Short mmCIF file of C-alpha atoms in Angstrom, two decimals:
data_model
loop_
_atom_site.label_atom_id
_atom_site.label_comp_id
_atom_site.label_asym_id
_atom_site.label_seq_id
_atom_site.Cartn_x
_atom_site.Cartn_y
_atom_site.Cartn_z
CA ASP A 1 -58.72 -105.35 42.25
CA ILE A 2 -57.97 -102.01 40.58
CA GLN A 3 -56.25 -102.44 37.21
CA MET A 4 -53.72 -99.82 36.17
CA THR A 5 -53.07 -99.44 32.44
CA GLN A 6 -50.10 -97.42 31.23
CA SER A 7 -49.38 -96.20 27.76
CA PRO A 8 -47.25 -96.37 25.84
CA SER A 9 -45.38 -99.50 26.94
CA SER A 10 -42.20 -98.13 25.40
CA LEU A 11 -41.11 -94.84 23.90
CA SER A 12 -38.08 -93.93 21.82
CA THR A 13 -37.07 -90.38 22.69
CA SER A 14 -34.18 -87.94 22.56
CA VAL A 15 -32.43 -85.74 25.07
CA GLY A 16 -34.29 -82.46 25.31
CA ASP A 17 -37.67 -83.93 24.34
CA ARG A 18 -40.89 -83.52 26.31
CA VAL A 19 -42.43 -86.87 27.20
CA THR A 20 -45.92 -87.73 28.42
CA ILE A 21 -46.89 -91.07 29.93
CA THR A 22 -50.49 -91.85 30.76
CA CYS A 23 -52.00 -94.14 33.34
CA ARG A 24 -55.64 -95.16 33.54
CA ALA A 25 -57.26 -96.81 36.56
CA SER A 26 -60.15 -99.24 36.21
CA GLN A 27 -62.10 -97.24 38.79
CA ASN A 28 -61.95 -93.88 40.54
CA ILE A 29 -58.86 -93.68 42.76
CA ASN A 30 -59.28 -90.00 43.64
CA ASN A 31 -55.71 -88.64 43.66
CA TYR A 32 -54.05 -91.70 45.18
CA LEU A 33 -51.57 -92.12 42.36
CA SER A 34 -47.78 -92.27 42.52
CA TRP A 35 -45.06 -92.49 39.87
CA HIS A 36 -41.81 -94.40 40.26
CA GLN A 37 -38.64 -94.51 38.17
CA HIS A 38 -36.67 -97.74 37.90
CA LYS A 39 -33.29 -98.40 36.35
CA PRO A 40 -31.87 -101.93 35.96
CA GLY A 41 -29.96 -103.08 39.01
CA LYS A 42 -30.98 -100.03 41.03
CA ALA A 43 -33.54 -99.28 43.69
CA PRO A 44 -36.76 -97.84 42.31
CA LYS A 45 -37.17 -94.16 43.05
CA VAL A 46 -40.34 -92.34 44.02
CA LEU A 47 -40.91 -89.33 41.76
CA ILE A 48 -44.43 -88.17 42.50
CA TYR A 49 -47.12 -89.02 45.03
CA ALA A 50 -50.73 -87.92 45.44
CA THR A 51 -50.93 -87.34 41.66
CA SER A 52 -48.86 -84.17 41.54
CA ASP A 53 -46.67 -83.78 44.64
CA LEU A 54 -42.98 -83.94 43.80
CA GLN A 55 -40.90 -86.13 46.10
CA SER A 56 -38.10 -84.25 47.82
CA GLY A 57 -34.99 -84.03 45.64
CA VAL A 58 -36.76 -84.85 42.37
CA PRO A 59 -36.04 -82.33 39.59
CA SER A 60 -38.84 -79.95 38.63
CA ARG A 61 -38.81 -81.21 35.02
CA PHE A 62 -40.97 -84.06 36.36
CA SER A 63 -44.63 -83.25 36.88
CA GLY A 64 -47.85 -85.15 37.40
CA SER A 65 -51.49 -84.38 36.82
CA GLY A 66 -54.89 -86.00 36.61
CA SER A 67 -57.85 -87.04 38.70
CA GLY A 68 -60.39 -89.80 39.03
CA THR A 69 -59.20 -92.47 36.62
CA ASP A 70 -56.82 -90.67 34.25
CA PHE A 71 -53.33 -89.52 35.15
CA THR A 72 -50.26 -88.22 33.40
CA LEU A 73 -46.53 -88.04 34.08
CA THR A 74 -44.71 -85.38 32.06
CA ILE A 75 -40.96 -85.07 31.77
CA SER A 76 -39.81 -81.80 30.23
CA ASN A 77 -36.38 -81.38 28.69
CA LEU A 78 -35.45 -85.06 28.96
CA GLN A 79 -31.98 -85.65 30.40
CA PRO A 80 -29.66 -88.65 29.81
CA GLU A 81 -30.26 -89.90 33.34
CA ASP A 82 -34.03 -90.05 32.71
CA PHE A 83 -33.84 -93.09 30.42
CA ALA A 84 -35.46 -95.73 32.60
CA THR A 85 -38.74 -97.53 33.14
CA TYR A 86 -41.60 -95.64 34.77
CA TYR A 87 -44.45 -97.17 36.76
CA CYS A 88 -47.67 -95.70 38.05
CA GLN A 89 -49.06 -97.08 41.30
CA GLN A 90 -52.43 -96.68 42.97
CA THR A 91 -52.50 -96.36 46.75
CA TYR A 92 -56.27 -96.07 47.01
CA SER A 93 -56.99 -99.61 48.13
CA VAL A 94 -55.47 -102.99 48.81
CA PRO A 95 -54.23 -104.79 46.82
CA ILE A 96 -51.90 -102.00 45.77
CA THR A 97 -51.40 -102.26 42.03
CA PHE A 98 -48.88 -100.95 39.52
CA GLY A 99 -49.11 -100.20 35.85
CA GLN A 100 -47.14 -102.50 33.56
CA GLY A 101 -44.42 -99.91 33.05
CA THR A 102 -43.25 -97.54 30.31
CA ARG A 103 -39.70 -97.95 29.08
CA LEU A 104 -38.00 -94.81 27.80
CA GLU A 105 -35.32 -95.59 25.24
CA ILE A 106 -32.79 -93.37 23.55
CA LYS A 107 -33.66 -92.71 19.90
CA GLU B 1 -29.98 -90.35 55.01
CA VAL B 2 -32.51 -93.14 54.74
CA GLN B 3 -31.08 -96.56 53.90
CA LEU B 4 -32.91 -99.83 53.39
CA LEU B 5 -30.73 -102.89 52.93
CA GLU B 6 -32.36 -106.18 51.96
CA SER B 7 -30.70 -109.54 52.52
CA GLY B 8 -31.52 -113.21 52.72
CA GLY B 9 -32.17 -113.95 49.07
CA GLY B 10 -30.73 -116.97 47.33
CA LEU B 11 -31.45 -120.20 45.51
CA VAL B 12 -34.08 -122.47 47.02
CA GLU B 13 -35.88 -125.57 45.75
CA PRO B 14 -39.63 -125.55 45.10
CA GLY B 15 -41.47 -126.14 48.34
CA GLY B 16 -38.62 -124.67 50.36
CA SER B 17 -38.47 -121.69 52.69
CA LEU B 18 -36.49 -118.48 52.93
CA ARG B 19 -36.51 -115.47 55.24
CA LEU B 20 -35.76 -112.04 53.86
CA SER B 21 -34.61 -109.13 56.00
CA CYS B 22 -34.62 -105.38 55.41
CA ALA B 23 -32.39 -103.38 57.74
CA ALA B 24 -33.45 -99.75 58.02
CA SER B 25 -31.40 -96.74 59.08
CA GLY B 26 -31.73 -92.97 58.91
CA LEU B 27 -35.42 -92.99 59.83
CA THR B 28 -37.60 -93.38 62.91
CA PHE B 29 -38.47 -96.91 61.88
CA TYR B 30 -41.31 -97.52 64.34
CA ASN B 31 -43.27 -94.57 62.92
CA TYR B 32 -43.67 -96.02 59.45
CA ALA B 33 -45.55 -98.82 57.78
CA MET B 34 -43.32 -100.96 55.55
CA SER B 35 -43.97 -102.97 52.41
CA TRP B 36 -42.48 -105.66 50.20
CA VAL B 37 -42.70 -105.45 46.41
CA ARG B 38 -41.23 -107.90 43.92
CA GLN B 39 -40.19 -107.93 40.28
CA ALA B 40 -40.06 -111.23 38.42
CA PRO B 41 -37.55 -111.53 35.56
CA GLY B 42 -38.68 -109.43 32.62
CA LYS B 43 -41.85 -108.34 34.42
CA GLY B 44 -43.12 -105.26 36.22
CA LEU B 45 -43.52 -104.42 39.87
CA GLU B 46 -45.90 -106.46 42.01
CA TRP B 47 -46.95 -105.50 45.52
CA VAL B 48 -46.55 -108.39 47.96
CA SER B 49 -47.33 -107.23 51.49
CA THR B 50 -47.59 -104.28 53.89
CA ILE B 51 -47.30 -104.12 57.67
CA SER B 52 -48.43 -101.32 59.96
CA SER B 53 -45.96 -99.34 62.05
CA ASN B 54 -46.55 -101.36 65.22
CA GLY B 55 -46.79 -104.67 63.37
CA GLY B 56 -50.36 -105.20 64.48
CA THR B 57 -51.92 -105.20 61.02
CA THR B 58 -50.74 -106.97 57.90
CA TYR B 59 -51.92 -107.13 54.30
CA TYR B 60 -51.02 -109.61 51.57
CA ALA B 61 -51.41 -110.12 47.85
CA ALA B 62 -53.62 -113.07 47.01
CA SER B 63 -50.69 -114.77 45.28
CA VAL B 64 -48.74 -115.12 48.57
CA LYS B 65 -51.43 -115.17 51.26
CA GLY B 66 -51.08 -118.20 53.48
CA ARG B 67 -47.49 -118.84 52.37
CA PHE B 68 -45.68 -115.59 53.23
CA THR B 69 -45.61 -113.81 56.59
CA ILE B 70 -44.48 -110.22 57.03
CA SER B 71 -43.18 -109.09 60.42
CA ARG B 72 -40.97 -106.44 61.96
CA ASP B 73 -38.67 -105.85 64.93
CA ASN B 74 -38.91 -102.19 65.83
CA SER B 75 -36.19 -102.52 68.48
CA ASN B 76 -33.73 -103.56 65.75
CA ASN B 77 -35.15 -101.46 62.88
CA THR B 78 -35.66 -104.56 60.75
CA LEU B 79 -38.44 -105.78 58.48
CA TYR B 80 -38.84 -109.46 57.62
CA MET B 81 -40.61 -111.67 55.13
CA GLN B 82 -40.87 -115.37 55.91
CA MET B 83 -41.53 -117.21 52.65
CA ASN B 84 -42.75 -120.82 52.82
CA SER B 85 -43.94 -123.30 50.19
CA LEU B 86 -42.00 -121.41 47.55
CA ARG B 87 -42.90 -121.85 43.90
CA ALA B 88 -41.06 -121.16 40.67
CA GLU B 89 -43.30 -118.15 40.10
CA ASP B 90 -41.98 -116.57 43.31
CA THR B 91 -38.62 -116.08 41.58
CA ALA B 92 -38.03 -112.33 41.67
CA ILE B 93 -36.07 -109.46 43.09
CA TYR B 94 -37.73 -108.52 46.38
CA TYR B 95 -37.67 -104.87 47.42
CA CYS B 96 -38.62 -103.36 50.75
CA ALA B 97 -40.22 -99.94 50.69
CA LYS B 98 -40.74 -97.33 53.39
CA THR B 99 -44.45 -96.66 53.46
CA GLY B 100 -46.31 -93.79 55.09
CA ILE B 101 -47.21 -92.85 58.62
CA ASN B 102 -50.94 -92.79 58.04
CA LEU B 103 -51.77 -96.29 56.89
CA VAL B 104 -55.47 -96.34 56.11
CA GLN B 105 -57.12 -99.63 55.12
CA GLY B 106 -53.66 -100.93 54.30
CA VAL B 107 -52.49 -98.20 52.00
CA ASP B 108 -50.30 -95.13 52.11
CA ASP B 109 -47.68 -93.62 49.82
CA PHE B 110 -44.28 -95.22 49.41
CA ASP B 111 -41.44 -92.76 49.75
CA PHE B 112 -38.23 -94.81 49.63
CA TRP B 113 -37.10 -98.16 48.23
CA GLY B 114 -34.26 -100.55 48.97
CA GLN B 115 -32.04 -102.06 46.28
CA GLY B 116 -33.54 -105.51 46.49
CA THR B 117 -32.50 -109.10 47.05
CA LEU B 118 -32.84 -111.86 44.47
CA VAL B 119 -34.83 -114.99 45.25
CA THR B 120 -34.57 -117.88 42.79
CA VAL B 121 -36.84 -120.89 43.20
CA SER B 122 -35.56 -123.76 41.12
CA SER B 123 -34.59 -127.40 41.39
#
């Protein structure tokens, strides 16, 4: 199974900040990497797929990059509605696996 | 507008069974693979199962293989998960997710999630 390791596990940030979350795969997954946002009691939301493609309707302050085993989600100019937990997900092979999550908290 | 509405969750005793449903609207359901993902209390997301668009191919996590069965009714735009021999560790919110058109070796991108249904396994 492919292990996905996110860092940090939590981050205390402020509105307006630029945030970077990293995700490392235990083997090469090419660009088969997605990012999801999840708020308590809500449906998760797809932000980015194929490493860097923005899902329709997602603000442009979200961006993704990377290749091979190392990937990054960047949120520029953090907004109040962005405080949530973020998960990376590999869709390279079954079993599909997620990172353990990064919780963004208000400083 | 795409909508996925899960139902069927509830409290069940260890060893019991439950069937979850996911009613889809706003999409051409039979074109898409579909998946189930769960989140145990205080834990992260865990993929459970994926089914191809025509229902002919299914994939399972090792933790549920042999106990859970994914299926779909394309005439009624509904996805199912039959859960048997339930264990305490199956306690979670179960989400359905619209998966891609081009399922290859069981994988494609997710592009929409439902709000989930809570399953509690306890005596």
